[in-house]
CSV table of C-alpha atoms and ligand atoms in Angstrom, one decimal:
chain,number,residue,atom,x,y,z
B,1,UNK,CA,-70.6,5.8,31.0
B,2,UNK,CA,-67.7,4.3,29.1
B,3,UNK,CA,-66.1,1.1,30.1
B,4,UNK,CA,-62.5,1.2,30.7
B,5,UNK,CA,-61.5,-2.2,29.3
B,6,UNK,CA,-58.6,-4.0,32.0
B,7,UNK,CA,-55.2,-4.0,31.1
B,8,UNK,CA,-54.2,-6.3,28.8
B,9,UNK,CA,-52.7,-9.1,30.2
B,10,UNK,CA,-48.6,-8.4,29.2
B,11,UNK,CA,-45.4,-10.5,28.9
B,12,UNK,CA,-43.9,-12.2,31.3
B,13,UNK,CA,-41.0,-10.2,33.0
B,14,UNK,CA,-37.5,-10.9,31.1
B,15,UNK,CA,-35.9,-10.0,34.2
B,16,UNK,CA,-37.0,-10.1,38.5
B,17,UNK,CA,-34.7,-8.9,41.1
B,18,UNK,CA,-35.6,-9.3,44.7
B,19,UNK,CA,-34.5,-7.8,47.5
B,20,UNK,CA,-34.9,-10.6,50.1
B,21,UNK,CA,-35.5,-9.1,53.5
B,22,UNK,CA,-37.4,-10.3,56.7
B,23,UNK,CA,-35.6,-13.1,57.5
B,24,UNK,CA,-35.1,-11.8,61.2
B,25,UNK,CA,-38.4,-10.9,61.8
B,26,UNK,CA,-39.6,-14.0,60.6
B,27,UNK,CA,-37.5,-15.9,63.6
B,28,UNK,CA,-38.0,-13.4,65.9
B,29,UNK,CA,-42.1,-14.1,65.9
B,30,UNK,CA,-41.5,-17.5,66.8
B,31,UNK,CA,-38.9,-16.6,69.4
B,32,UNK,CA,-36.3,-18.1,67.4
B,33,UNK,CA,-32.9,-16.6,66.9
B,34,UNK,CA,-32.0,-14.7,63.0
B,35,UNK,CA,-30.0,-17.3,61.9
B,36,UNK,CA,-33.4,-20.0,62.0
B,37,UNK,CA,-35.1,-17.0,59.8
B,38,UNK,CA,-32.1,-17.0,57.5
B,39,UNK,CA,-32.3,-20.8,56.9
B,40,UNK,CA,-35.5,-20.8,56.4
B,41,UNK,CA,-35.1,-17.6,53.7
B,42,UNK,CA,-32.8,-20.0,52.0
B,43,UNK,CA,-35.6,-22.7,51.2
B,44,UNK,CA,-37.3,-19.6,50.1
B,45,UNK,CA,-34.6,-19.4,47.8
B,46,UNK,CA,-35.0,-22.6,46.2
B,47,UNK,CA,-38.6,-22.3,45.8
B,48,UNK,CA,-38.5,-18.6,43.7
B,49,UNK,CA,-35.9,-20.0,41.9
B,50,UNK,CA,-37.6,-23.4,41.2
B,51,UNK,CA,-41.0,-21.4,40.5
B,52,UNK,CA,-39.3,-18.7,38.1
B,53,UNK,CA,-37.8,-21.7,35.8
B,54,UNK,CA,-41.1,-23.4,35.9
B,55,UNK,CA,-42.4,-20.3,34.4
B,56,UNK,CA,-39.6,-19.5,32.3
B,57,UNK,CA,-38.2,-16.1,33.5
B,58,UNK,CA,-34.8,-15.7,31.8
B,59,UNK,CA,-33.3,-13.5,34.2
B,60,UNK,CA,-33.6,-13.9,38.5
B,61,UNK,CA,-31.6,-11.9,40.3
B,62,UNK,CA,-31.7,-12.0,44.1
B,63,UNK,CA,-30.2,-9.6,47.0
B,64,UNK,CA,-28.6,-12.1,49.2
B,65,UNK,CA,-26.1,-9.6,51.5
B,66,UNK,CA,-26.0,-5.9,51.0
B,67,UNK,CA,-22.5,-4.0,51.3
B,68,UNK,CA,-23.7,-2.5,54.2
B,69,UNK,CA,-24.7,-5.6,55.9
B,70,UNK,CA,-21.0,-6.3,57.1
B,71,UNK,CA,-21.6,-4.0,59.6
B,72,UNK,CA,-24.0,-6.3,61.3
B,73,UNK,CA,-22.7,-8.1,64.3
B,74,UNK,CA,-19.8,-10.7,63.7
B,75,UNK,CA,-21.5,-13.3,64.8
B,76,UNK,CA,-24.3,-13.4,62.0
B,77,UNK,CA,-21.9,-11.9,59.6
B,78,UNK,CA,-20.2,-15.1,60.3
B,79,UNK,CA,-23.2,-17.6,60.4
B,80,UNK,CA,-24.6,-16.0,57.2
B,81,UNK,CA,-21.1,-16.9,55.2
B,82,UNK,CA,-21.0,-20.4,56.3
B,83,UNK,CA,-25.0,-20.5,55.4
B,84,UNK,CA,-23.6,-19.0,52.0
B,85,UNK,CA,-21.0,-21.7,51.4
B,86,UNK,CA,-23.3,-24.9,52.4
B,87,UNK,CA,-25.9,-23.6,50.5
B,88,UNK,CA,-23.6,-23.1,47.5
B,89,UNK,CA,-21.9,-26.7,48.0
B,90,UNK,CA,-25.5,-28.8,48.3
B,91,UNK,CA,-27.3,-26.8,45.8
B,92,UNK,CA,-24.6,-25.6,42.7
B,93,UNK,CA,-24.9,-29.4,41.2
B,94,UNK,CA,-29.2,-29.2,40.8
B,95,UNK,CA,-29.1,-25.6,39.1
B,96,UNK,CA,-26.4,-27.0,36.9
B,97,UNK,CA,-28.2,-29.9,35.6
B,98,UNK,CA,-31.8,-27.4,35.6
B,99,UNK,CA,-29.6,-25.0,32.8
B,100,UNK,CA,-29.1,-22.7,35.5
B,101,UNK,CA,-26.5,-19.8,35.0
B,102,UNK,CA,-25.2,-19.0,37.9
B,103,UNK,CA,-23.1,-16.1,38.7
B,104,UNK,CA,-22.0,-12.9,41.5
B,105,UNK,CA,-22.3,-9.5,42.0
B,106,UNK,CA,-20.9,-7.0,44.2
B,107,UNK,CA,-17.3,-6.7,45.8
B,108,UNK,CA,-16.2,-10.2,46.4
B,109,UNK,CA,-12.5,-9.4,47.3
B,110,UNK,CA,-13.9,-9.1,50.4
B,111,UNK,CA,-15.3,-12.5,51.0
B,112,UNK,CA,-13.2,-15.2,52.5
B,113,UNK,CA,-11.0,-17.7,50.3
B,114,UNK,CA,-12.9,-20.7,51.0
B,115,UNK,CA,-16.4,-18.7,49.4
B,116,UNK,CA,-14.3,-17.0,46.8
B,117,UNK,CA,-13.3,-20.5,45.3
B,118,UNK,CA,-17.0,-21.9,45.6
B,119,UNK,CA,-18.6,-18.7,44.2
B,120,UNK,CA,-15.6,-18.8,41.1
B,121,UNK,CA,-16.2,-22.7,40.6
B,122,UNK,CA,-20.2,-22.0,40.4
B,123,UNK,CA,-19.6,-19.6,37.5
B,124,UNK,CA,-17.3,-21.8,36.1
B,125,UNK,CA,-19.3,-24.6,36.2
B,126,UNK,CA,-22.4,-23.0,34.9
B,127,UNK,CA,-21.3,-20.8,32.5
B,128,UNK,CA,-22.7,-22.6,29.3
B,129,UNK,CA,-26.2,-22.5,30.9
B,130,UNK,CA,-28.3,-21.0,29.2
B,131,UNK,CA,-32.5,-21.2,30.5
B,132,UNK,CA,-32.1,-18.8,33.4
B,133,UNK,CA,-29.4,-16.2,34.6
B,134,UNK,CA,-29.5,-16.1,38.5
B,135,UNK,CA,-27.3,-13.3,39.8
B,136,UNK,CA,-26.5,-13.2,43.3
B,137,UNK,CA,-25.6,-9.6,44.8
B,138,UNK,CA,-23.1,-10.4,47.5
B,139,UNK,CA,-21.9,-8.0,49.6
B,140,UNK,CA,-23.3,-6.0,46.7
B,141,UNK,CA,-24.2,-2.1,47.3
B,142,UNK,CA,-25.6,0.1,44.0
B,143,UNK,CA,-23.5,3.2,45.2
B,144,UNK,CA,-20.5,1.4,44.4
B,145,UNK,CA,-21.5,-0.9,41.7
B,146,UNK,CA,-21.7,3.2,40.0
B,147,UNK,CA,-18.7,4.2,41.9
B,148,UNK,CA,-16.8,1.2,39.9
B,149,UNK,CA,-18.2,2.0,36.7
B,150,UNK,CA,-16.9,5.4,37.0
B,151,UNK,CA,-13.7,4.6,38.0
B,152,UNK,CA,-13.2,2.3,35.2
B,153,UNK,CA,-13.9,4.6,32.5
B,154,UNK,CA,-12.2,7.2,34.2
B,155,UNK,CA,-9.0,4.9,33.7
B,156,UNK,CA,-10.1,4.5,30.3
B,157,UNK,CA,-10.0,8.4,29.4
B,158,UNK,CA,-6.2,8.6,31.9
B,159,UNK,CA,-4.7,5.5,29.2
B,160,UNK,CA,-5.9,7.7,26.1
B,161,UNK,CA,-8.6,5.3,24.9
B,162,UNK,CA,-12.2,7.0,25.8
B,163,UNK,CA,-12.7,11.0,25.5
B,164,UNK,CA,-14.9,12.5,28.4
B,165,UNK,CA,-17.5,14.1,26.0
B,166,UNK,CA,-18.1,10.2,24.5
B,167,UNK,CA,-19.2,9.0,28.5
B,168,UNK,CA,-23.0,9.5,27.8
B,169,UNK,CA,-25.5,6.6,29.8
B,170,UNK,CA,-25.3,4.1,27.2
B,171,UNK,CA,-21.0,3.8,28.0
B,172,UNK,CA,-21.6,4.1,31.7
B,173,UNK,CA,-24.5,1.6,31.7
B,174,UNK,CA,-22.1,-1.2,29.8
B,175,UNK,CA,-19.4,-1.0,33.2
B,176,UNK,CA,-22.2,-1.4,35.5
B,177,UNK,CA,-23.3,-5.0,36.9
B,178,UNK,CA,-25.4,-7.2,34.9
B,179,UNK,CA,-24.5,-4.8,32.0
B,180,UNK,CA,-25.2,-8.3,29.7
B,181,UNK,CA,-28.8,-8.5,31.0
B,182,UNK,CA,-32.0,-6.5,30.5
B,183,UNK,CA,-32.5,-3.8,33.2
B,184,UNK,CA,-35.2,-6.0,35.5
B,185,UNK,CA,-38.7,-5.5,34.7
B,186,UNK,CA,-40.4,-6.0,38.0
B,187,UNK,CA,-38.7,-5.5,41.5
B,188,UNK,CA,-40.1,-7.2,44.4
B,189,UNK,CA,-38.8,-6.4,48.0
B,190,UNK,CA,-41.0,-8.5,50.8
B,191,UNK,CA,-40.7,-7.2,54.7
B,192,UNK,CA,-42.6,-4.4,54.5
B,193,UNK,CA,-40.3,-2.2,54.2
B,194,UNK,CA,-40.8,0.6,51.2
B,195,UNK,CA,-36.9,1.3,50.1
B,196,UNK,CA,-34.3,0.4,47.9
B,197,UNK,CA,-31.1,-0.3,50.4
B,198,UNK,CA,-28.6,0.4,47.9
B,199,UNK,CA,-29.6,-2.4,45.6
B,200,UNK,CA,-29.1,-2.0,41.9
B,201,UNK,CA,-29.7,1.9,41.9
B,202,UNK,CA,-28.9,2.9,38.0
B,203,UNK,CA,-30.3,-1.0,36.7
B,204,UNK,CA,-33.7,0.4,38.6
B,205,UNK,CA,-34.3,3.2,36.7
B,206,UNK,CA,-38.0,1.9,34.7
B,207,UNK,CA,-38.2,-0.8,37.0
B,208,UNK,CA,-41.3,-2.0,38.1
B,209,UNK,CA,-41.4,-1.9,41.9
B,210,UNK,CA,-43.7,-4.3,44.0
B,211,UNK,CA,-43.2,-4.4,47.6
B,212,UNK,CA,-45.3,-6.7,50.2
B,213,UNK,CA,-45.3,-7.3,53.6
B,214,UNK,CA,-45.0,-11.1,53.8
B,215,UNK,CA,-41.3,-11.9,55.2
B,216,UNK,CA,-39.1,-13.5,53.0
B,217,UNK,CA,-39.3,-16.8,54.5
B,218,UNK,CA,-43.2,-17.2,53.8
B,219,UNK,CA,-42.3,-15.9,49.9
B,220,UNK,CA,-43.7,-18.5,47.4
B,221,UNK,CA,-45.4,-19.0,44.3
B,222,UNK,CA,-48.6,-17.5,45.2
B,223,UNK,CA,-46.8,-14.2,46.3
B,224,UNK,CA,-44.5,-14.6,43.1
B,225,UNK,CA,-47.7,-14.8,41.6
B,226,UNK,CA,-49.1,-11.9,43.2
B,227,UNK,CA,-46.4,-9.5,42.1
B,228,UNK,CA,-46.6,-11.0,38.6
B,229,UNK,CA,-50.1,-10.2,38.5
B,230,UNK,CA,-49.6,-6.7,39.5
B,231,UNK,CA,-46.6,-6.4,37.1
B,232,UNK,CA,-48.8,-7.4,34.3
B,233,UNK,CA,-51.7,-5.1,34.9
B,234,UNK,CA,-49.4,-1.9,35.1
B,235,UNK,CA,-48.7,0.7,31.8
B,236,UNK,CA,-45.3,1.3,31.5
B,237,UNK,CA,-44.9,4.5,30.0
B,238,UNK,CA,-41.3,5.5,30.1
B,239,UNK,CA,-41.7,9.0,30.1
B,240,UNK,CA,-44.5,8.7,27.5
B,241,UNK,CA,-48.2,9.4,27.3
B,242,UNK,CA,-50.2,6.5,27.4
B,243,UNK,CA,-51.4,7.5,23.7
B,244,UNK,CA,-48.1,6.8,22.4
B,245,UNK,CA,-47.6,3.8,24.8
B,246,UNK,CA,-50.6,2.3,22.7
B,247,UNK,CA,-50.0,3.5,19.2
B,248,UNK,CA,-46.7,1.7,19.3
B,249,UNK,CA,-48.1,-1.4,20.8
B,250,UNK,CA,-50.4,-1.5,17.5
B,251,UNK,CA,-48.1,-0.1,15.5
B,252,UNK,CA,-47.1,-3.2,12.9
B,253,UNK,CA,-43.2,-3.3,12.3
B,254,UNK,CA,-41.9,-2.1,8.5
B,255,UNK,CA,-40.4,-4.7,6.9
U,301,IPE,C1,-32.6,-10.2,54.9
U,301,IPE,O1,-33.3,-10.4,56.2
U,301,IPE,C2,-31.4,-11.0,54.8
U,301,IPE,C3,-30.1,-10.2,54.9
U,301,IPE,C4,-30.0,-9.0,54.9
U,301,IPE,C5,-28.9,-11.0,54.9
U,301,IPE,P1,-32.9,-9.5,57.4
U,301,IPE,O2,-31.8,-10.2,58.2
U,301,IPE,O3,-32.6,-8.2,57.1
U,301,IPE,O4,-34.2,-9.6,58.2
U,301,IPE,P2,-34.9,-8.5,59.1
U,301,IPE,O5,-35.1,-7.3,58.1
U,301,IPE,O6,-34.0,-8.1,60.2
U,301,IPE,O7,-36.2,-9.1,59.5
U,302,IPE,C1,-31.5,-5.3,52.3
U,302,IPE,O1,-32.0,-5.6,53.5
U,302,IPE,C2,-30.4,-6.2,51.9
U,302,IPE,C3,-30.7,-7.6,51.7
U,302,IPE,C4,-31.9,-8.1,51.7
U,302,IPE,C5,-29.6,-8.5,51.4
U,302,IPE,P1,-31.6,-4.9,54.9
U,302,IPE,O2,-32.3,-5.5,56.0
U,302,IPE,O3,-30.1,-4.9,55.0
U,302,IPE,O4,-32.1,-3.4,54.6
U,302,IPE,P2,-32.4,-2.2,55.6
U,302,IPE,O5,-31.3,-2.2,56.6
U,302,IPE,O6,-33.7,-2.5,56.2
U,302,IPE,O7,-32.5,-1.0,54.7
U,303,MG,MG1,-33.8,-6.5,56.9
């Protein structure tokens, strides 16, 4: 019988976005109420983003509040945005001086002033950094992220500028978010649950997806590891055979 050799091990993913989720469950097992879970899912924070630079992942970007989300009660809608701003005022100055860029994504018109200003002096602040993009999706939602993309080239075509037989997926991608980044490699969604939740529906498309039961708040770098690990043993194809897949990995670029 022939051996199948294992995969061979791959890059590192250019780009990880997680969708954060079990945060609530994670307080409600110890009897505690969301908003302990949600403190805790921010140290969780710290430590995937601490791990990624370690390892050198360019690109991290993280769900942190969904555009549907808003319609949880007011009360943790309200907690979560003060959680938002004290995490951004204690924690903006260390990702600075790590060569952390940090920036938003998602409708942020409808944040309060006080975030706006922080979230606007973050990207200011770290715009020159340049070892790790970490995007934040903020009362973020992928139907609308495509929604907008739409709308602006359909303004385009209304001023003269853009013909509708020249919209092809290339255009429509470049008026999406994180339009400047590579599509992310490997998703990872903890909390056991197997969807997407309107998180970055057309950036998804070839993604990697890795999901794992472990609540947000216990993520760390084993788990990171974990889904690394699985990322790296996959075949992505991309519609291909896996013939092709391997002739081009061999294949030695023309000068
Ligand atoms: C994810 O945790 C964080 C946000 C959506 C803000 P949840 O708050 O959704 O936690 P569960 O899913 O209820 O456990
Ligand atoms: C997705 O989690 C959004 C974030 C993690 C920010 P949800 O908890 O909102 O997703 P559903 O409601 O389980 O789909
Ligand atoms: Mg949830």
């Amino acid at each position: 019988m022939s051996q199948v050799p294992p995969p061979l091990p791959g890059p590192l993913p250019r780009h990880v976005a997680i969708i954060m989720d079990g945060n609530g469950r994670w307080a409600q097992l110890r009897r505690r109420p969301r908003m302990i879970g949600h403190r805790a899912g921010a140290r969780a924070v710290n430590r995937t983003i601490d791990r990624c630079l370690e390892l050198g992942i360019p690109a991290l970007t993280l769900f942190a509040f969904s555009s549907e989300n808003w319609g949880r009660p007011a009360e943790e809608v309200e907690a979560l945005m003060k959680l938002f701003l004290h995490a951004l005022e204690r924690e903006v100055d260390e990702l600075h001086r790590r060569g952390v860029r940090v920036r938003f994504v998602g409708q942020r018109e409808r944040f309060g002033p006080a975030l706006l200003a922080r979230m606007q002096a973050a990207e200011q602040r770290t715009q020159g950094n340049a070892l790790m993009t970490l995007s934040i999706a903020a009362s973020y939602g992928g139907r609308q992220d495509i929604a907008h993309a739409a709308r602006m080239l359909a303004s385009e075509v209304a001023a003269g500028r853009l013909q509708p037989e020249q919209i092809d997926e290339t255009l429509l991608g470049r008026y999406v978010a994180l339009a400047d980044l590579p599509a992310p490699d490997l998703f990872i969604r903890t909390g056991g649950d197997t969807r997407i939740s309107n998180f970055l529906l057309w950036q998804l498309a070839y993604t990697e997806l890795w999901f794992t039961e472990v609540l947000w708040p216990d993520f760390d770098a084993a788990q990171l590891q974990r889904a690394l690990d699985a990322y790296t043993g996959r075949e992505r194809r991309f519609g291909l055979t896996s013939a092709q897949i391997a002739a081009l990995a061999t294949e030695t670029p023309t000068p």
